[in-house]
mmCIF file with all atom_site columns, C-alpha atoms in Angstrom:
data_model
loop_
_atom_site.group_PDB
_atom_site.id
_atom_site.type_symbol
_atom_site.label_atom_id
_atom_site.label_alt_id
_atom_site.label_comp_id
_atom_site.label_asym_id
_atom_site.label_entity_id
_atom_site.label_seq_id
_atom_site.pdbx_PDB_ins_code
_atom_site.Cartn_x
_atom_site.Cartn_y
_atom_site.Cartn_z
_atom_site.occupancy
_atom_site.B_iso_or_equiv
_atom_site.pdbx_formal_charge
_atom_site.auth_seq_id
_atom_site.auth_comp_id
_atom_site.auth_asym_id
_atom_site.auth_atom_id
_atom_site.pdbx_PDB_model_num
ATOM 1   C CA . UNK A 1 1   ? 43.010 -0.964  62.901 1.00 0.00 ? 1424 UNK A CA 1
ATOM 2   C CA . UNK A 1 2   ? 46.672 -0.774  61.850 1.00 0.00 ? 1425 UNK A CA 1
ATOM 3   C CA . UNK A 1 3   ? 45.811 -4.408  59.357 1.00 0.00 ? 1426 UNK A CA 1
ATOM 4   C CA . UNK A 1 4   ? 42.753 -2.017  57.863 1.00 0.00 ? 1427 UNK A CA 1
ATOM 5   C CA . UNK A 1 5   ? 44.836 1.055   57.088 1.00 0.00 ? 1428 UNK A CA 1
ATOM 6   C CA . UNK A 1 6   ? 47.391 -1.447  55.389 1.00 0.00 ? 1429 UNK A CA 1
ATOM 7   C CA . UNK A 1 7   ? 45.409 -3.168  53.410 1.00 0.00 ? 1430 UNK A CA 1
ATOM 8   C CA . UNK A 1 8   ? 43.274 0.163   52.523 1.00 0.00 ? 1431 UNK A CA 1
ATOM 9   C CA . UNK A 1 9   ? 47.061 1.650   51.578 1.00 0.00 ? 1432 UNK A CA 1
ATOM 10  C CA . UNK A 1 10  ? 47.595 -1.587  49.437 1.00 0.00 ? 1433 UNK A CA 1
ATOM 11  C CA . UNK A 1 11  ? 44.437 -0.714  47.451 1.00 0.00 ? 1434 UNK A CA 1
ATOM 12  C CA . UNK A 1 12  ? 45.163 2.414   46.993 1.00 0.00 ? 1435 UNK A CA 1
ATOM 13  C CA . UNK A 1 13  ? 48.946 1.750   45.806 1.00 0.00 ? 1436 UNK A CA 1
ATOM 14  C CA . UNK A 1 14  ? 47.746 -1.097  43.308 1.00 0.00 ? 1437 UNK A CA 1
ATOM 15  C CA . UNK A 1 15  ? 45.020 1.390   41.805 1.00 0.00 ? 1438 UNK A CA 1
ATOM 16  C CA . UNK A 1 16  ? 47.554 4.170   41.808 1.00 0.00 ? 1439 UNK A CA 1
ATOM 17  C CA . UNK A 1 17  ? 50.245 2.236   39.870 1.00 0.00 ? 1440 UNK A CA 1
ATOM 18  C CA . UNK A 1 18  ? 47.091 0.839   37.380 1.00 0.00 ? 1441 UNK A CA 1
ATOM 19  C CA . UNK A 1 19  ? 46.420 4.428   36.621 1.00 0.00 ? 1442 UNK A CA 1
ATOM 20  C CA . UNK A 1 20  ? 49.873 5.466   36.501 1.00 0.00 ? 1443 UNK A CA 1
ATOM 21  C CA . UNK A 1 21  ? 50.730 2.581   33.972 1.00 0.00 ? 1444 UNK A CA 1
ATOM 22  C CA . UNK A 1 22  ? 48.391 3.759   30.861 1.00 0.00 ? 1445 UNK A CA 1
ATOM 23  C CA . UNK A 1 23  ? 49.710 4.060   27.098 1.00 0.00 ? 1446 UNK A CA 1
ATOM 24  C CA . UNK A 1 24  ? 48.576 6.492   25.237 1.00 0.00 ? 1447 UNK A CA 1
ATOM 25  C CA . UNK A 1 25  ? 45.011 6.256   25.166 1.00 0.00 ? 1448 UNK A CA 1
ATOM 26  C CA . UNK A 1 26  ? 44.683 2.639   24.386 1.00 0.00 ? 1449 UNK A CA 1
ATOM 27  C CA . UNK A 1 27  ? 42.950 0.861   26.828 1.00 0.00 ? 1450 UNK A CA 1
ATOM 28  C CA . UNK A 1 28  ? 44.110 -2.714  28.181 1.00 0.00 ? 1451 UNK A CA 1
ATOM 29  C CA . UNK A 1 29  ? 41.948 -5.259  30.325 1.00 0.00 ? 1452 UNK A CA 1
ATOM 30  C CA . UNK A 1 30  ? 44.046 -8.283  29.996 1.00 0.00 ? 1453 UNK A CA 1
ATOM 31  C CA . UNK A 1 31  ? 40.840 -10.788 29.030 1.00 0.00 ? 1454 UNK A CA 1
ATOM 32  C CA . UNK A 1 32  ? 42.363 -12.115 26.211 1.00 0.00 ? 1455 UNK A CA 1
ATOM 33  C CA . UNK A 1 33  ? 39.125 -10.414 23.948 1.00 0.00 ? 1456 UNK A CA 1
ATOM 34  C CA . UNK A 1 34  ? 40.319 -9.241  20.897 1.00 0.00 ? 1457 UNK A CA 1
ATOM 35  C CA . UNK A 1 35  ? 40.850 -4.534  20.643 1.00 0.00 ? 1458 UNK A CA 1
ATOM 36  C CA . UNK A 1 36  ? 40.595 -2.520  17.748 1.00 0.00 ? 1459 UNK A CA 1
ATOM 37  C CA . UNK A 1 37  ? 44.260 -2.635  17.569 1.00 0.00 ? 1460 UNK A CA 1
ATOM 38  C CA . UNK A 1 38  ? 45.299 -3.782  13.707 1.00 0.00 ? 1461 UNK A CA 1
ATOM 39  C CA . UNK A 1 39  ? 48.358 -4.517  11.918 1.00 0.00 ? 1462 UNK A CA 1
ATOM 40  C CA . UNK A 1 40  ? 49.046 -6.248  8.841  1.00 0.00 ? 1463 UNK A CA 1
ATOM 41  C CA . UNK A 1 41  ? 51.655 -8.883  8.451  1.00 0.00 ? 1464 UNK A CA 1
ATOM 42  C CA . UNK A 1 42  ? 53.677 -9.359  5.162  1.00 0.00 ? 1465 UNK A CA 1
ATOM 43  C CA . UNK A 1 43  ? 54.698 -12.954 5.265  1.00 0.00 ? 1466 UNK A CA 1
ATOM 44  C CA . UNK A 1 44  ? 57.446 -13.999 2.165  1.00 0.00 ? 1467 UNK A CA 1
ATOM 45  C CA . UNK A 1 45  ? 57.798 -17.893 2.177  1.00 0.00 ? 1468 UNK A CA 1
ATOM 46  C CA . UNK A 1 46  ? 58.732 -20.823 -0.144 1.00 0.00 ? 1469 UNK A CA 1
ATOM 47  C CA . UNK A 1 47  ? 54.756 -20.248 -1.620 1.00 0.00 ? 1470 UNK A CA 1
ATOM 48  C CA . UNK A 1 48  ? 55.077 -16.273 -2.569 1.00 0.00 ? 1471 UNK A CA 1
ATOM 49  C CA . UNK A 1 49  ? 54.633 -13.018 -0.731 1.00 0.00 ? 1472 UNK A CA 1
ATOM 50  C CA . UNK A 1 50  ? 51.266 -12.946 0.816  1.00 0.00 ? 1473 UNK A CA 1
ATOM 51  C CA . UNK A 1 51  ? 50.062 -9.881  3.141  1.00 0.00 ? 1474 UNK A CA 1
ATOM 52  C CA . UNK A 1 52  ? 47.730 -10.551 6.151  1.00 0.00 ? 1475 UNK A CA 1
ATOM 53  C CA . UNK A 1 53  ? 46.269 -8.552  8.668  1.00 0.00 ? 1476 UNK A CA 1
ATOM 54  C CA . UNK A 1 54  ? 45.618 -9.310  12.224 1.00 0.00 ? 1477 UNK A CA 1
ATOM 55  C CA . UNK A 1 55  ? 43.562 -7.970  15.406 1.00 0.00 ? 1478 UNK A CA 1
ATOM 56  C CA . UNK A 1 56  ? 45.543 -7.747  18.035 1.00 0.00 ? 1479 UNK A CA 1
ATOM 57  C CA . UNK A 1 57  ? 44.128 -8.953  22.349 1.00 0.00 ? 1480 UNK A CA 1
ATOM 58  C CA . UNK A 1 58  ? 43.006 -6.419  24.642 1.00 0.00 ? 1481 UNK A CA 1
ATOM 59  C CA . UNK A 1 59  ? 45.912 -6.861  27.064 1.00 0.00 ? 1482 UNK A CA 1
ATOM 60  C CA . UNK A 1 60  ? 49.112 -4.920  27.789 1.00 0.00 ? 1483 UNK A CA 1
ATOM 61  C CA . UNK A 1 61  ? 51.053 -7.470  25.958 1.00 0.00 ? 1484 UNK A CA 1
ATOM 62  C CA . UNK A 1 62  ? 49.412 -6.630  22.598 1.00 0.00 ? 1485 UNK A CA 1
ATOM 63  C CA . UNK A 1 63  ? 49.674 -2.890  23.418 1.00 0.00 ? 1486 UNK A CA 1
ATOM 64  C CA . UNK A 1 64  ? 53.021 -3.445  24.213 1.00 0.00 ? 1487 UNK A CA 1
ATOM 65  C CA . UNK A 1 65  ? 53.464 -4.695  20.627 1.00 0.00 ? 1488 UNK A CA 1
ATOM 66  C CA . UNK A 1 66  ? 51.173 -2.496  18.956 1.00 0.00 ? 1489 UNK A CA 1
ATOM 67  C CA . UNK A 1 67  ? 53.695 0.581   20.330 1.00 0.00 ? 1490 UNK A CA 1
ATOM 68  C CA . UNK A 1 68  ? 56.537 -0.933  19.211 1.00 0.00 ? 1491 UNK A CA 1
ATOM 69  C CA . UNK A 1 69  ? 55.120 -1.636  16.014 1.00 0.00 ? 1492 UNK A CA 1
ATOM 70  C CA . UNK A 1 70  ? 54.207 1.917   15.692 1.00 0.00 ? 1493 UNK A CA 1
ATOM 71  C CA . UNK A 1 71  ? 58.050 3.185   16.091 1.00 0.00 ? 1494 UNK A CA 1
ATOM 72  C CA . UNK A 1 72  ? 58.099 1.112   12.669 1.00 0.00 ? 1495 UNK A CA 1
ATOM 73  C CA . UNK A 1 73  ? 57.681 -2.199  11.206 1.00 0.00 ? 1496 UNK A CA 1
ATOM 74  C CA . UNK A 1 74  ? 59.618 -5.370  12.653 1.00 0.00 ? 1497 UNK A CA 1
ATOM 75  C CA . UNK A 1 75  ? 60.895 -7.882  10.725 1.00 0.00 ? 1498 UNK A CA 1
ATOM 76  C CA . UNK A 1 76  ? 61.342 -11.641 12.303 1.00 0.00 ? 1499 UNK A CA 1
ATOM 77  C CA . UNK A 1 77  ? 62.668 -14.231 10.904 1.00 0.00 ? 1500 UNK A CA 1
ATOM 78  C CA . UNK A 1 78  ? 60.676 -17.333 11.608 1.00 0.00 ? 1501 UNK A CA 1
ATOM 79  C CA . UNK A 1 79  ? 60.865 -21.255 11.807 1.00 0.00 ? 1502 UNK A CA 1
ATOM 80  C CA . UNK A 1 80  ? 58.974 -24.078 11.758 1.00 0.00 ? 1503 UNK A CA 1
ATOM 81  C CA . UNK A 1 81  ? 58.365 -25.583 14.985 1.00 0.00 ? 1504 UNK A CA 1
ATOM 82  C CA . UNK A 1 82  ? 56.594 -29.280 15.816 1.00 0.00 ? 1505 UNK A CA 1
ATOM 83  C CA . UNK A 1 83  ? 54.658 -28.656 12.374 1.00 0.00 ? 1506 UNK A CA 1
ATOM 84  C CA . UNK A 1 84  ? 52.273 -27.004 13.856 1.00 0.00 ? 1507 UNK A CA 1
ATOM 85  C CA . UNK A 1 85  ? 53.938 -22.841 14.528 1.00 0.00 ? 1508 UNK A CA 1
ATOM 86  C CA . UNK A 1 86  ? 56.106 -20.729 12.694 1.00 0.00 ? 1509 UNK A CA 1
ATOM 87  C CA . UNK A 1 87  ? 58.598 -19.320 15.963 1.00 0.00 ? 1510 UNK A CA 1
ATOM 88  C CA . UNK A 1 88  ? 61.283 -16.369 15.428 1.00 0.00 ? 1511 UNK A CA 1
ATOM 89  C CA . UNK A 1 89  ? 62.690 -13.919 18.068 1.00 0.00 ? 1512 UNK A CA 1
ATOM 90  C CA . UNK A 1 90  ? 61.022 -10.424 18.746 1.00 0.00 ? 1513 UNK A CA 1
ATOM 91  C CA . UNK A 1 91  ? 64.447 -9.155  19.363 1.00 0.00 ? 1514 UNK A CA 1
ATOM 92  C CA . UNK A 1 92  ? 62.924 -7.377  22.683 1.00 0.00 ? 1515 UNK A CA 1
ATOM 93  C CA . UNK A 1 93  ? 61.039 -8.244  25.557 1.00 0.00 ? 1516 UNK A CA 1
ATOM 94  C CA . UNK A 1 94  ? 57.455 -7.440  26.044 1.00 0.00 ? 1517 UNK A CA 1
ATOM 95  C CA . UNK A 1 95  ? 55.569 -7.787  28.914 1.00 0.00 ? 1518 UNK A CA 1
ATOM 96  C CA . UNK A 1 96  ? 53.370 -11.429 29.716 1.00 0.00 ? 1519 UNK A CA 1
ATOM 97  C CA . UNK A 1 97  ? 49.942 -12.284 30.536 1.00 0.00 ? 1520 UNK A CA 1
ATOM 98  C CA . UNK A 1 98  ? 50.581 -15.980 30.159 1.00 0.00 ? 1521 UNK A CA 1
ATOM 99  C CA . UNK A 1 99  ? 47.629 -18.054 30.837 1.00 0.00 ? 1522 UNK A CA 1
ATOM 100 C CA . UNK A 1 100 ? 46.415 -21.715 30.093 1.00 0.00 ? 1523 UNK A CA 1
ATOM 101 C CA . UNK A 1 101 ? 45.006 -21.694 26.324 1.00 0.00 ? 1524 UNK A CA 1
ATOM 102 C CA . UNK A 1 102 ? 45.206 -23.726 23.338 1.00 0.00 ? 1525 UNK A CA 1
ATOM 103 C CA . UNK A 1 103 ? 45.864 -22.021 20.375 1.00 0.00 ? 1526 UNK A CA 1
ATOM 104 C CA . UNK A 1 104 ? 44.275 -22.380 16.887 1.00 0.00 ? 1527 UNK A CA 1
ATOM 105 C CA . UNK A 1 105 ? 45.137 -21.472 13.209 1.00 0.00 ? 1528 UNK A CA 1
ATOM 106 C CA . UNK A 1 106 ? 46.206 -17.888 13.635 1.00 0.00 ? 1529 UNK A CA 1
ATOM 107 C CA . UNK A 1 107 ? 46.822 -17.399 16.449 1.00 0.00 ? 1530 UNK A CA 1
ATOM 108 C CA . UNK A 1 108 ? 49.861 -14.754 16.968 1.00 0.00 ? 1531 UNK A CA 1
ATOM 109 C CA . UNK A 1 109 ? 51.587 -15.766 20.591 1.00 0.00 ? 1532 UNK A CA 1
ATOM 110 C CA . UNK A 1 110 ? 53.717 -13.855 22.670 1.00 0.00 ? 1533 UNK A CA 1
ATOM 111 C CA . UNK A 1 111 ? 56.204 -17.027 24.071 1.00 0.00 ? 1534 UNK A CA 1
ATOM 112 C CA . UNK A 1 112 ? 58.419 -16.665 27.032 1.00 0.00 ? 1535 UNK A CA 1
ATOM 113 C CA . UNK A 1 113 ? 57.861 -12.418 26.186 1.00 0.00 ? 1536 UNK A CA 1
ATOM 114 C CA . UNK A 1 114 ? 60.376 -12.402 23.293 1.00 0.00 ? 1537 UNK A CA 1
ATOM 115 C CA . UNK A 1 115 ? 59.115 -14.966 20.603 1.00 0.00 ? 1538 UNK A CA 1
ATOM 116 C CA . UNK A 1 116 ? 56.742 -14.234 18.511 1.00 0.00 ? 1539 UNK A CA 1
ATOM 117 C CA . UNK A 1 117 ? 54.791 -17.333 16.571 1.00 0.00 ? 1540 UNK A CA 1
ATOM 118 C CA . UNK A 1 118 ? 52.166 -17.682 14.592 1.00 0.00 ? 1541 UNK A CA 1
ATOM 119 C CA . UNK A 1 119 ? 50.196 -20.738 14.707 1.00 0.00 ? 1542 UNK A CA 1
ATOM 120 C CA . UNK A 1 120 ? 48.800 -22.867 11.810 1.00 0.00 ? 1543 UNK A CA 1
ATOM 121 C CA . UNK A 1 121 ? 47.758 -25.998 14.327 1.00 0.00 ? 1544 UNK A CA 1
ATOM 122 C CA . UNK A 1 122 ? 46.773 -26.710 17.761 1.00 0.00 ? 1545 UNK A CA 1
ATOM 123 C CA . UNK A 1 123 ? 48.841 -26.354 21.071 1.00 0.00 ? 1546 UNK A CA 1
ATOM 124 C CA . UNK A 1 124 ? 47.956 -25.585 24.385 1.00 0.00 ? 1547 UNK A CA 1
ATOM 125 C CA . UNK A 1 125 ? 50.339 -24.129 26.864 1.00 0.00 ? 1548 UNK A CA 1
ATOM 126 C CA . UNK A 1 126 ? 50.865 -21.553 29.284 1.00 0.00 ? 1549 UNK A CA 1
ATOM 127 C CA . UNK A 1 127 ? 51.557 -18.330 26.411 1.00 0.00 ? 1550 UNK A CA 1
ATOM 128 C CA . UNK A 1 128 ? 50.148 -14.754 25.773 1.00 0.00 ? 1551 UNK A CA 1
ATOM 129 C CA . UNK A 1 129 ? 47.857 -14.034 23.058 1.00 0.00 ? 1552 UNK A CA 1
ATOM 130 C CA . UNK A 1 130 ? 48.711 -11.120 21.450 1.00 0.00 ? 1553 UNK A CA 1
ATOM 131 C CA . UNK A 1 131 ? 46.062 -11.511 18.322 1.00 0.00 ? 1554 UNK A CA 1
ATOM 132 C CA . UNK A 1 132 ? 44.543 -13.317 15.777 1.00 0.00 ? 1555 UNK A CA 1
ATOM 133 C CA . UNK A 1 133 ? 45.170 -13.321 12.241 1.00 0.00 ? 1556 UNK A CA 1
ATOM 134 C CA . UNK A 1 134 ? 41.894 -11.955 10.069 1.00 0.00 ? 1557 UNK A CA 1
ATOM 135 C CA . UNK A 1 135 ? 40.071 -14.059 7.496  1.00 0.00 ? 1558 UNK A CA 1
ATOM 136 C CA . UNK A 1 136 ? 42.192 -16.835 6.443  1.00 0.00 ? 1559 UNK A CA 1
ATOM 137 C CA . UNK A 1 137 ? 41.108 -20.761 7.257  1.00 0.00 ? 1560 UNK A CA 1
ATOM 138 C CA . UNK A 1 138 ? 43.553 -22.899 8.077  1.00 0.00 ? 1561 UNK A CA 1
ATOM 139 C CA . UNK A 1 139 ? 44.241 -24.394 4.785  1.00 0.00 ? 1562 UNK A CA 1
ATOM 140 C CA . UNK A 1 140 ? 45.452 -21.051 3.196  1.00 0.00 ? 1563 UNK A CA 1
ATOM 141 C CA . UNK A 1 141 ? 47.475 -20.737 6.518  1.00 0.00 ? 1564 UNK A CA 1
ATOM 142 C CA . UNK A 1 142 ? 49.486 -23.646 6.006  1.00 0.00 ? 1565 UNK A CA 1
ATOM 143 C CA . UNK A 1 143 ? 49.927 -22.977 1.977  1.00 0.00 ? 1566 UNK A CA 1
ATOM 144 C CA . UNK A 1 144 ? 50.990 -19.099 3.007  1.00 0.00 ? 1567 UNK A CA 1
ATOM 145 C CA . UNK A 1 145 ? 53.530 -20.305 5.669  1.00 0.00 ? 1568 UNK A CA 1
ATOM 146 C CA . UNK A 1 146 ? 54.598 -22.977 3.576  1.00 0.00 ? 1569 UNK A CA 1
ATOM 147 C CA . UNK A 1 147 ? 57.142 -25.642 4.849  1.00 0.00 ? 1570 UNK A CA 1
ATOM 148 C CA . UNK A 1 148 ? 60.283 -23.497 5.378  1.00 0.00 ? 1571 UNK A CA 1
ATOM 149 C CA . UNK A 1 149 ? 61.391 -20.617 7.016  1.00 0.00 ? 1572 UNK A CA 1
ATOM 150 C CA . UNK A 1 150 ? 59.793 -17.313 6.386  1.00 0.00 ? 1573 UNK A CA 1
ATOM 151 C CA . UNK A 1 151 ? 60.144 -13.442 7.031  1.00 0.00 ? 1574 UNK A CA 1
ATOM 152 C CA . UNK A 1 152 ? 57.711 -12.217 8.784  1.00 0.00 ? 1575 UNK A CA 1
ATOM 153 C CA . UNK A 1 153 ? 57.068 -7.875  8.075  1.00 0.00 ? 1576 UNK A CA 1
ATOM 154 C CA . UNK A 1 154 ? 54.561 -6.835  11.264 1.00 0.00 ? 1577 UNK A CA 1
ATOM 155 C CA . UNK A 1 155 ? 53.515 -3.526  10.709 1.00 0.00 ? 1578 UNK A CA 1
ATOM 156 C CA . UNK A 1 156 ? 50.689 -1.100  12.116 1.00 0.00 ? 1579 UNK A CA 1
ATOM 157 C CA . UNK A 1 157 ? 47.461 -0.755  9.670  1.00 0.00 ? 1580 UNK A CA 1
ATOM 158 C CA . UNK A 1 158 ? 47.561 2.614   7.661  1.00 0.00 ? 1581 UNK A CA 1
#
């Protein structure tokens, strides 16, 4: 009886601090499935100024970002990394949902929950999606991140 009641009190605890832990209306199931969330990304490299815009994963990382995105826009500077990512620092922490996945060409990553990359190539690791960039093949990827650093603007869609 007394193993019943605590595992009964563990349910109740974990569903209690699941309710308890919502953000403002946006809801977060952790699949890795793409929200509604978008942003837009101003990316200035070596080949011009180019703006994207992005959907951002239905898990508490990306709505994690998307808040802190809407205090204002966050600028990164990022680097090339094994030719295949462009990798700057958040600045912050965010929260993980790090699972097994290999990325593709735009792919926006949450690493070690204070990098933020964007991917032009392949990978596969343990990381946290946070979103996908919208539209753009992996050809105009590459020529938009071009072959040096860039500044990355990530800002909420107005």
């Amino acid at each position: 009886m007394k193993r019943l009641f605590a595992f009964l009190m563990t349910i109740f605890l974990l569903a209690s601090t699941a309710c308890a832990n919502g953000s403002k209306g946006i809801i977060s199931s952790d699949k890795g499935e793409l929200s509604n969330m978008k942003i837009s990304i101003q990316i200035t490299s070596d080949s011009g100024n180019h703006k994207l815009t992005a959907t951002l994963a239905d898990n508490s990382s990306a709505t994690a970002f998307y808040e802190l995105l809407e205090k204002g826009p966050v600028t990164i500077k990022m680097h090339d990394y094994g030719s295949f990512e462009k990798v700057g620092s958040l600045g912050t922490s965010l929260p993980r949902n790090d699972t097994q996945i290999t990325t593709a060409a735009g792919d926006i990553i949450l690493y070690q929950g204070n990098q933020i990359t964007i991917y032009y190539d392949t990978n596969s690791w343990n990381f946290t999606r946070l979103g996908k960039v919208d539209e753009v093949t992996q050809a105009e990827l590459k020529k938009i991140l071009g072959k040096g650093d860039v500044t990355a603007v990530f800002s909420v869609m107005k």
